[in-house]
Amino acid sequence: MRKDNPWVTPILLALLVALFALSFVLAPRPGSADEEAFGGTDAAVTAQLEEAGHEPWFTPIFEPGSGEIESGLFALQAALGAGVLGYALGNLRGRKVEREARDKAPAGS
Amino acid sequence: MHIAEGFLPVAHCVAWGIASAPFVIHGARAVIQESTKNPESKLLLAAAGAFTFVLSAIKLPSVTGSSSHPTGTGAGAILFKPPVMAFLGTVVLLFQALLLAHGGLTTLGANVFSMAIAGPWAAYAVWRLVRVGKGPMELGVFLAMAVADLVTYCVTSLQLALAYPDPNLLGALAKFAGVFALTQIPLALMEGLVGVLLFRFLVKVAAPELARRGLINTAQKEAAHA
């Protein structure tokens, strides 16, 4: 494996932030004041379809009461995922430490 | 993002459901087989599922002035092959359809087909192509993750165009892709970068597991050990 360059991770993170910022800079401003900037693409397409006269024939069984509750549930989804991901990656790292300790032990004693 | 509840004609819902079902069932069996045959890969399996869970919850702004979310299905497709992601992706979509009114139960079949089947398979194809061409792992991961993301929303656009071919199929495809696929491009690039970060970490901590799955060669494994 190539020598691990300590700059790779920070550079990748900087690129991520740059891409995020770029979207804000390049995005067109909303046409009117009541038009929400950065609405979801699904809502945009739904609005297009409704304008063309297509109505949904089935409505969601459960709808989060407001945007606040919805964003909370999305946060919950991310939190559950991040928790499990952290547990799995942490465990993998722990296994590696253990493996290395085991590999070293016979040589040391 | 996914096709909203109730916005696909009944015939399309049924057709996509029938098309997706065998993939999901096969995927569920692949997950069970993987975790019983290789108990040591359970952690990686959990990581792949959790990764999709996190990424598909995060809505990001894009250059088009709309926002959308990444899919994160490419990582699992590389680690465990696409069938496993057909199942894990379906779990994510069900969660969002039931609790978040995002996507929907009637459009589940179509959304599963785009995010959990087409995306992962495209990612796996790109990953294999880069690896056969002796490309570096990072490049393969970046392209595979980005392609999984983009292909998902190209398929979504196609599904909508098939349902609403107005003025014609191509015109509708261009219209929907203009919203979905265009918005997704910067997100796909971001997802590719996150994927590279994830795999760089995995190579560091789980080199034997990755080598056993044939993702990195043994020379890399030895180097990571040293």
CSV table of C-alpha atoms in Angstrom, one decimal:
chain,number,residue,atom,x,y,z
A,1,MET,CA,0.0,0.0,0.0
A,2,ARG,CA,1.1,3.5,-0.7
A,3,LYS,CA,2.5,5.5,2.2
A,4,ASP,CA,-0.5,7.0,3.9
A,5,ASN,CA,-0.4,10.7,3.3
A,6,PRO,CA,-1.8,12.5,6.4
A,7,TRP,CA,-3.2,15.3,4.1
A,8,VAL,CA,-5.6,13.1,2.2
A,9,THR,CA,-8.4,13.0,4.8
A,10,PRO,CA,-8.4,16.7,5.5
A,11,ILE,CA,-8.4,17.5,1.8
A,12,LEU,CA,-11.3,15.2,1.2
A,13,LEU,CA,-13.2,16.9,4.0
A,14,ALA,CA,-12.4,20.3,2.6
A,15,LEU,CA,-13.7,19.2,-0.8
A,16,LEU,CA,-16.9,18.1,0.8
A,17,VAL,CA,-17.5,21.4,2.5
A,18,ALA,CA,-16.5,23.2,-0.8
A,19,LEU,CA,-19.2,21.2,-2.7
A,20,PHE,CA,-21.7,22.0,-0.1
A,21,ALA,CA,-20.9,25.8,-0.2
A,22,LEU,CA,-20.8,25.7,-4.0
A,23,SER,CA,-24.4,24.7,-4.1
A,24,PHE,CA,-25.4,27.8,-2.1
A,25,VAL,CA,-23.4,30.1,-4.2
A,26,LEU,CA,-24.5,28.7,-7.6
A,27,ALA,CA,-28.2,28.1,-6.8
A,28,PRO,CA,-30.7,30.4,-8.4
A,29,ARG,CA,-32.5,32.7,-5.9
A,30,PRO,CA,-36.2,31.8,-5.4
A,31,GLY,CA,-38.5,33.8,-7.7
A,32,SER,CA,-40.7,35.3,-5.0
A,33,ALA,CA,-40.5,35.8,-1.3
A,34,ASP,CA,-43.0,33.0,-0.4
A,35,GLU,CA,-41.1,30.5,-2.6
A,36,GLU,CA,-39.0,28.3,-0.4
A,37,ALA,CA,-35.3,28.0,-1.3
A,38,PHE,CA,-34.0,24.5,-1.5
A,39,GLY,CA,-37.3,22.7,-1.5
A,40,GLY,CA,-37.1,19.0,-2.0
A,41,THR,CA,-36.9,17.6,-5.6
A,42,ASP,CA,-39.8,15.3,-4.8
A,43,ALA,CA,-42.0,18.2,-3.8
A,44,ALA,CA,-40.9,20.0,-7.0
A,45,VAL,CA,-41.9,17.1,-9.2
A,46,THR,CA,-45.2,16.6,-7.3
A,47,ALA,CA,-46.1,20.3,-7.8
A,48,GLN,CA,-45.3,19.9,-11.5
A,49,LEU,CA,-47.6,16.9,-11.8
A,50,GLU,CA,-50.4,18.5,-9.9
A,51,GLU,CA,-50.1,21.5,-12.1
A,52,ALA,CA,-50.6,19.2,-15.1
A,53,GLY,CA,-53.8,17.9,-13.4
A,54,HIS,CA,-52.5,14.7,-11.9
A,55,GLU,CA,-53.8,14.0,-8.4
A,56,PRO,CA,-52.4,11.4,-6.0
A,57,TRP,CA,-54.8,8.5,-5.6
A,58,PHE,CA,-53.4,7.4,-2.3
A,59,THR,CA,-52.3,9.5,0.7
A,60,PRO,CA,-49.7,8.5,3.3
A,61,ILE,CA,-51.1,6.5,6.2
A,62,PHE,CA,-49.1,8.6,8.7
A,63,GLU,CA,-47.9,12.1,8.2
A,64,PRO,CA,-45.6,13.9,10.6
A,65,GLY,CA,-47.7,16.9,11.8
A,66,SER,CA,-45.3,19.6,10.8
A,67,GLY,CA,-41.9,20.3,9.2
A,68,GLU,CA,-40.4,20.4,12.7
A,69,ILE,CA,-41.6,16.9,13.6
A,70,GLU,CA,-40.6,15.6,10.2
A,71,SER,CA,-37.1,17.0,10.5
A,72,GLY,CA,-36.9,15.4,14.0
A,73,LEU,CA,-37.8,12.0,12.6
A,74,PHE,CA,-35.2,12.4,9.8
A,75,ALA,CA,-32.7,13.3,12.6
A,76,LEU,CA,-33.8,10.1,14.4
A,77,GLN,CA,-33.1,8.1,11.2
A,78,ALA,CA,-29.6,9.6,10.9
A,79,ALA,CA,-29.0,9.1,14.6
A,80,LEU,CA,-29.9,5.5,14.5
A,81,GLY,CA,-27.7,5.0,11.4
A,82,ALA,CA,-24.8,6.9,12.9
A,83,GLY,CA,-25.1,5.0,16.2
A,84,VAL,CA,-24.9,1.6,14.5
A,85,LEU,CA,-22.2,2.7,12.1
A,86,GLY,CA,-20.1,4.0,14.9
A,87,TYR,CA,-20.6,0.8,16.9
A,88,ALA,CA,-19.6,-1.3,13.9
A,89,LEU,CA,-16.6,0.7,12.9
A,90,GLY,CA,-15.5,1.0,16.6
A,91,ASN,CA,-15.7,-2.7,17.0
A,92,LEU,CA,-13.7,-3.3,13.8
A,93,ARG,CA,-11.0,-1.0,15.1
A,94,GLY,CA,-11.1,-2.8,18.5
A,95,ARG,CA,-10.6,-6.1,16.8
A,96,LYS,CA,-7.6,-4.7,14.9
A,97,VAL,CA,-6.0,-3.6,18.1
A,98,GLU,CA,-6.6,-7.0,19.7
A,99,ARG,CA,-5.2,-8.7,16.6
A,100,GLU,CA,-2.1,-6.7,16.7
A,101,ALA,CA,-1.6,-7.3,20.4
A,102,ARG,CA,-2.0,-11.0,19.8
A,103,ASP,CA,0.5,-11.0,16.9
A,104,LYS,CA,3.0,-9.2,19.0
A,105,ALA,CA,2.7,-11.2,22.2
A,106,PRO,CA,4.5,-14.4,21.3
A,107,ALA,CA,7.5,-12.4,20.0
A,108,GLY,CA,7.7,-10.4,23.1
A,109,SER,CA,7.5,-13.3,25.6
B,1,MET,CA,-35.7,12.0,-3.8
B,2,HIS,CA,-38.3,9.2,-4.1
B,3,ILE,CA,-41.6,9.2,-5.9
B,4,ALA,CA,-44.2,10.5,-3.6
B,5,GLU,CA,-47.1,8.4,-2.3
B,6,GLY,CA,-50.0,8.0,-4.8
B,7,PHE,CA,-48.2,9.6,-7.7
B,8,LEU,CA,-47.8,6.5,-9.9
B,9,PRO,CA,-50.8,4.9,-11.7
B,10,VAL,CA,-51.9,1.6,-10.1
B,11,ALA,CA,-50.7,-0.5,-13.0
B,12,HIS,CA,-47.2,1.0,-12.7
B,13,CYS,CA,-47.2,0.4,-8.9
B,14,VAL,CA,-48.1,-3.2,-9.4
B,15,ALA,CA,-45.6,-3.7,-12.3
B,16,TRP,CA,-42.7,-2.2,-10.4
B,17,GLY,CA,-43.7,-4.1,-7.3
B,18,ILE,CA,-43.6,-7.4,-9.2
B,19,ALA,CA,-40.3,-6.4,-10.8
B,20,SER,CA,-38.7,-5.6,-7.5
B,21,ALA,CA,-40.1,-8.4,-5.3
B,22,PRO,CA,-37.7,-11.2,-6.5
B,23,PHE,CA,-34.7,-9.0,-6.0
B,24,VAL,CA,-35.7,-8.1,-2.5
B,25,ILE,CA,-36.5,-11.8,-1.5
B,26,HIS,CA,-33.2,-12.9,-3.0
B,27,GLY,CA,-31.6,-10.1,-1.2
B,28,ALA,CA,-33.1,-11.1,2.2
B,29,ARG,CA,-31.8,-14.6,1.7
B,30,ALA,CA,-28.4,-13.2,0.8
B,31,VAL,CA,-28.3,-11.2,4.0
B,32,ILE,CA,-29.3,-14.3,6.1
B,33,GLN,CA,-26.7,-16.5,4.3
B,34,GLU,CA,-24.0,-13.9,4.7
B,35,SER,CA,-24.5,-13.5,8.4
B,36,THR,CA,-24.8,-17.2,9.1
B,37,LYS,CA,-22.0,-18.3,6.9
B,38,ASN,CA,-19.6,-15.5,7.8
B,39,PRO,CA,-20.5,-14.3,11.3
B,40,GLU,CA,-17.4,-12.2,11.3
B,41,SER,CA,-18.8,-10.1,8.5
B,42,LYS,CA,-21.8,-9.1,10.6
B,43,LEU,CA,-20.1,-5.9,11.7
B,44,LEU,CA,-19.4,-4.9,8.1
B,45,LEU,CA,-23.0,-5.8,7.1
B,46,ALA,CA,-24.3,-3.6,9.9
B,47,ALA,CA,-21.9,-0.8,8.8
B,48,ALA,CA,-23.2,-1.0,5.2
B,49,GLY,CA,-26.8,-0.9,6.3
B,50,ALA,CA,-26.2,2.0,8.8
B,51,PHE,CA,-24.3,3.9,6.1
B,52,THR,CA,-27.4,3.9,3.8
B,53,PHE,CA,-29.6,4.8,6.8
B,54,VAL,CA,-27.5,7.9,7.6
B,55,LEU,CA,-26.9,9.2,4.1
B,56,SER,CA,-30.5,8.8,2.9
B,57,ALA,CA,-31.7,10.9,5.9
B,58,ILE,CA,-29.5,13.9,5.1
B,59,LYS,CA,-31.1,16.3,2.7
B,60,LEU,CA,-28.5,18.5,1.1
B,61,PRO,CA,-28.8,21.7,-1.0
B,62,SER,CA,-27.8,21.5,-4.7
B,63,VAL,CA,-26.9,23.9,-7.5
B,64,THR,CA,-30.4,23.7,-8.9
B,65,GLY,CA,-31.9,25.5,-5.9
B,66,SER,CA,-33.6,22.3,-4.8
B,67,SER,CA,-32.5,19.8,-2.2
B,68,SER,CA,-32.2,16.0,-2.3
B,69,HIS,CA,-30.5,13.3,-0.3
B,70,PRO,CA,-27.8,10.8,-1.2
B,71,THR,CA,-28.5,7.1,-1.2
B,72,GLY,CA,-25.3,5.5,0.2
B,73,THR,CA,-26.1,2.2,-1.4
B,74,GLY,CA,-22.8,2.0,-3.3
B,75,ALA,CA,-20.7,1.1,-0.2
B,76,GLY,CA,-22.7,-2.1,0.6
B,77,ALA,CA,-22.8,-3.0,-3.1
B,78,ILE,CA,-19.0,-3.0,-3.2
B,79,LEU,CA,-18.7,-4.8,0.1
B,80,PHE,CA,-21.4,-7.4,-0.2
B,81,LYS,CA,-22.6,-7.4,-3.8
B,82,PRO,CA,-25.8,-5.8,-4.9
B,83,PRO,CA,-28.4,-8.4,-3.7
B,84,VAL,CA,-27.7,-7.5,-0.1
B,85,MET,CA,-28.4,-3.9,-0.8
B,86,ALA,CA,-31.7,-4.8,-2.4
B,87,PHE,CA,-32.8,-5.8,1.0
B,88,LEU,CA,-31.1,-3.2,3.1
B,89,GLY,CA,-32.3,-0.4,0.8
B,90,THR,CA,-35.9,-1.7,1.1
B,91,VAL,CA,-35.7,-1.5,4.9
B,92,VAL,CA,-34.6,2.2,4.6
B,93,LEU,CA,-37.4,3.0,2.1
B,94,LEU,CA,-40.0,1.3,4.3
B,95,PHE,CA,-38.9,3.3,7.3
B,96,GLN,CA,-39.2,6.5,5.3
B,97,ALA,CA,-42.5,5.6,3.8
B,98,LEU,CA,-44.1,4.6,7.1
B,99,LEU,CA,-42.7,7.2,9.5
B,100,LEU,CA,-41.7,10.2,7.4
B,101,ALA,CA,-44.4,10.2,4.6
B,102,HIS,CA,-41.3,10.3,2.3
B,103,GLY,CA,-41.7,8.1,-0.7
B,104,GLY,CA,-44.7,5.9,-0.2
B,105,LEU,CA,-46.1,2.4,0.1
B,106,THR,CA,-47.8,2.5,-3.3
B,107,THR,CA,-44.6,3.7,-4.9
B,108,LEU,CA,-42.4,1.4,-2.8
B,109,GLY,CA,-41.9,-1.1,-5.6
B,110,ALA,CA,-40.7,1.7,-8.0
B,111,ASN,CA,-38.5,3.3,-5.4
B,112,VAL,CA,-37.0,0.0,-4.4
B,113,PHE,CA,-36.2,-0.7,-8.0
B,114,SER,CA,-34.4,2.6,-8.5
B,115,MET,CA,-32.6,3.0,-5.1
B,116,ALA,CA,-32.1,-0.6,-3.9
B,117,ILE,CA,-31.7,-2.5,-7.2
B,118,ALA,CA,-30.6,-0.2,-10.1
B,119,GLY,CA,-28.2,1.9,-8.1
B,120,PRO,CA,-26.3,-0.9,-6.3
B,121,TRP,CA,-26.0,-2.9,-9.6
B,122,ALA,CA,-24.6,0.1,-11.4
B,123,ALA,CA,-22.2,0.7,-8.6
B,124,TYR,CA,-21.0,-2.8,-8.6
B,125,ALA,CA,-20.5,-2.8,-12.4
B,126,VAL,CA,-18.4,0.4,-12.2
B,127,TRP,CA,-16.4,-1.0,-9.3
B,128,ARG,CA,-15.6,-4.2,-11.2
B,129,LEU,CA,-14.7,-2.2,-14.3
B,130,VAL,CA,-12.2,-0.1,-12.3
B,131,ARG,CA,-10.7,-3.1,-10.6
B,132,VAL,CA,-10.4,-5.1,-13.7
B,133,GLY,CA,-8.6,-2.1,-15.3
B,134,LYS,CA,-6.3,-2.2,-12.3
B,135,GLY,CA,-7.5,1.2,-11.1
B,136,PRO,CA,-6.8,2.3,-7.5
B,137,MET,CA,-9.4,1.3,-4.9
B,138,GLU,CA,-10.2,4.9,-4.1
B,139,LEU,CA,-11.1,5.7,-7.7
B,140,GLY,CA,-13.4,2.6,-7.8
B,141,VAL,CA,-15.1,3.6,-4.6
B,142,PHE,CA,-15.6,7.2,-5.6
B,143,LEU,CA,-17.0,6.4,-9.0
B,144,ALA,CA,-19.2,3.5,-7.8
B,145,MET,CA,-20.7,5.5,-5.0
B,146,ALA,CA,-21.4,8.5,-7.2
B,147,VAL,CA,-22.9,6.3,-10.0
B,148,ALA,CA,-25.2,4.5,-7.5
B,149,ASP,CA,-26.5,7.8,-6.5
B,150,LEU,CA,-27.0,9.3,-10.0
B,151,VAL,CA,-28.4,6.1,-11.5
B,152,THR,CA,-31.0,5.9,-8.8
B,153,TYR,CA,-32.4,9.3,-9.8
B,154,CYS,CA,-32.1,8.7,-13.5
B,155,VAL,CA,-34.2,5.6,-13.0
B,156,THR,CA,-36.7,7.6,-10.9
B,157,SER,CA,-36.9,10.1,-13.7
B,158,LEU,CA,-37.5,7.3,-16.2
B,159,GLN,CA,-40.2,5.8,-14.0
B,160,LEU,CA,-42.0,9.1,-13.9
B,161,ALA,CA,-41.6,9.7,-17.6
B,162,LEU,CA,-43.1,6.2,-18.3
B,163,ALA,CA,-46.1,7.1,-16.1
B,164,TYR,CA,-46.5,10.6,-17.4
B,165,PRO,CA,-45.2,10.7,-21.0
B,166,ASP,CA,-46.2,14.3,-21.5
B,167,PRO,CA,-45.5,15.7,-24.2
B,168,ASN,CA,-43.7,12.4,-25.1
B,169,LEU,CA,-41.5,9.9,-23.3
B,170,LEU,CA,-38.2,11.7,-24.2
B,171,GLY,CA,-39.6,15.1,-23.4
B,172,ALA,CA,-40.9,13.9,-20.1
B,173,LEU,CA,-37.7,12.1,-19.3
B,174,ALA,CA,-35.8,15.4,-19.9
B,175,LYS,CA,-38.2,17.3,-17.7
B,176,PHE,CA,-38.0,14.9,-14.8
B,177,ALA,CA,-34.2,14.3,-15.2
B,178,GLY,CA,-33.8,18.1,-15.2
B,179,VAL,CA,-35.2,18.1,-11.6
B,180,PHE,CA,-33.9,14.9,-10.2
B,181,ALA,CA,-30.7,14.0,-12.0
B,182,LEU,CA,-29.3,17.5,-12.3
B,183,THR,CA,-29.9,18.2,-8.6
B,184,GLN,CA,-28.2,15.0,-7.8
B,185,ILE,CA,-24.9,15.6,-9.5
B,186,PRO,CA,-23.1,17.6,-6.7
B,187,LEU,CA,-24.7,15.2,-4.2
B,188,ALA,CA,-23.3,12.3,-6.0
B,189,LEU,CA,-19.8,13.8,-6.0
B,190,MET,CA,-20.2,14.4,-2.2
B,191,GLU,CA,-21.3,10.9,-1.7
B,192,GLY,CA,-18.3,9.6,-3.6
B,193,LEU,CA,-16.0,11.6,-1.3
B,194,VAL,CA,-17.7,10.3,1.8
B,195,GLY,CA,-17.3,6.8,0.4
B,196,VAL,CA,-13.6,7.2,-0.1
B,197,LEU,CA,-13.3,8.4,3.5
B,198,LEU,CA,-15.2,5.3,4.7
B,199,PHE,CA,-13.2,2.8,2.7
B,200,ARG,CA,-9.9,4.4,3.7
B,201,PHE,CA,-10.9,3.8,7.3
B,202,LEU,CA,-12.0,0.3,6.5
B,203,VAL,CA,-8.7,-0.5,4.9
B,204,LYS,CA,-7.0,0.7,8.0
B,205,VAL,CA,-9.1,-1.3,10.5
B,206,ALA,CA,-10.6,-4.2,8.6
B,207,ALA,CA,-7.9,-5.2,6.1
B,208,PRO,CA,-8.2,-8.9,6.6
B,209,GLU,CA,-12.0,-8.8,6.1
B,210,LEU,CA,-11.6,-6.7,3.0
B,211,ALA,CA,-8.9,-9.0,1.6
B,212,ARG,CA,-11.0,-12.1,2.3
B,213,ARG,CA,-13.8,-10.5,0.3
B,214,GLY,CA,-11.3,-9.9,-2.5
B,215,LEU,CA,-11.7,-6.1,-2.3
B,216,ILE,CA,-8.0,-5.4,-1.7
B,217,ASN,CA,-5.1,-7.7,-2.6
B,218,THR,CA,-3.0,-9.5,0.0
B,219,ALA,CA,0.0,-7.2,-0.6
B,220,GLN,CA,-2.1,-4.3,0.6
B,221,LYS,CA,-3.2,-6.5,3.5
B,222,GLU,CA,0.4,-7.2,4.5
B,223,ALA,CA,1.3,-3.5,4.2
B,224,ALA,CA,-1.7,-2.6,6.4
B,225,HIS,CA,-0.5,-5.1,8.9
B,226,ALA,CA,3.0,-3.9,9.1
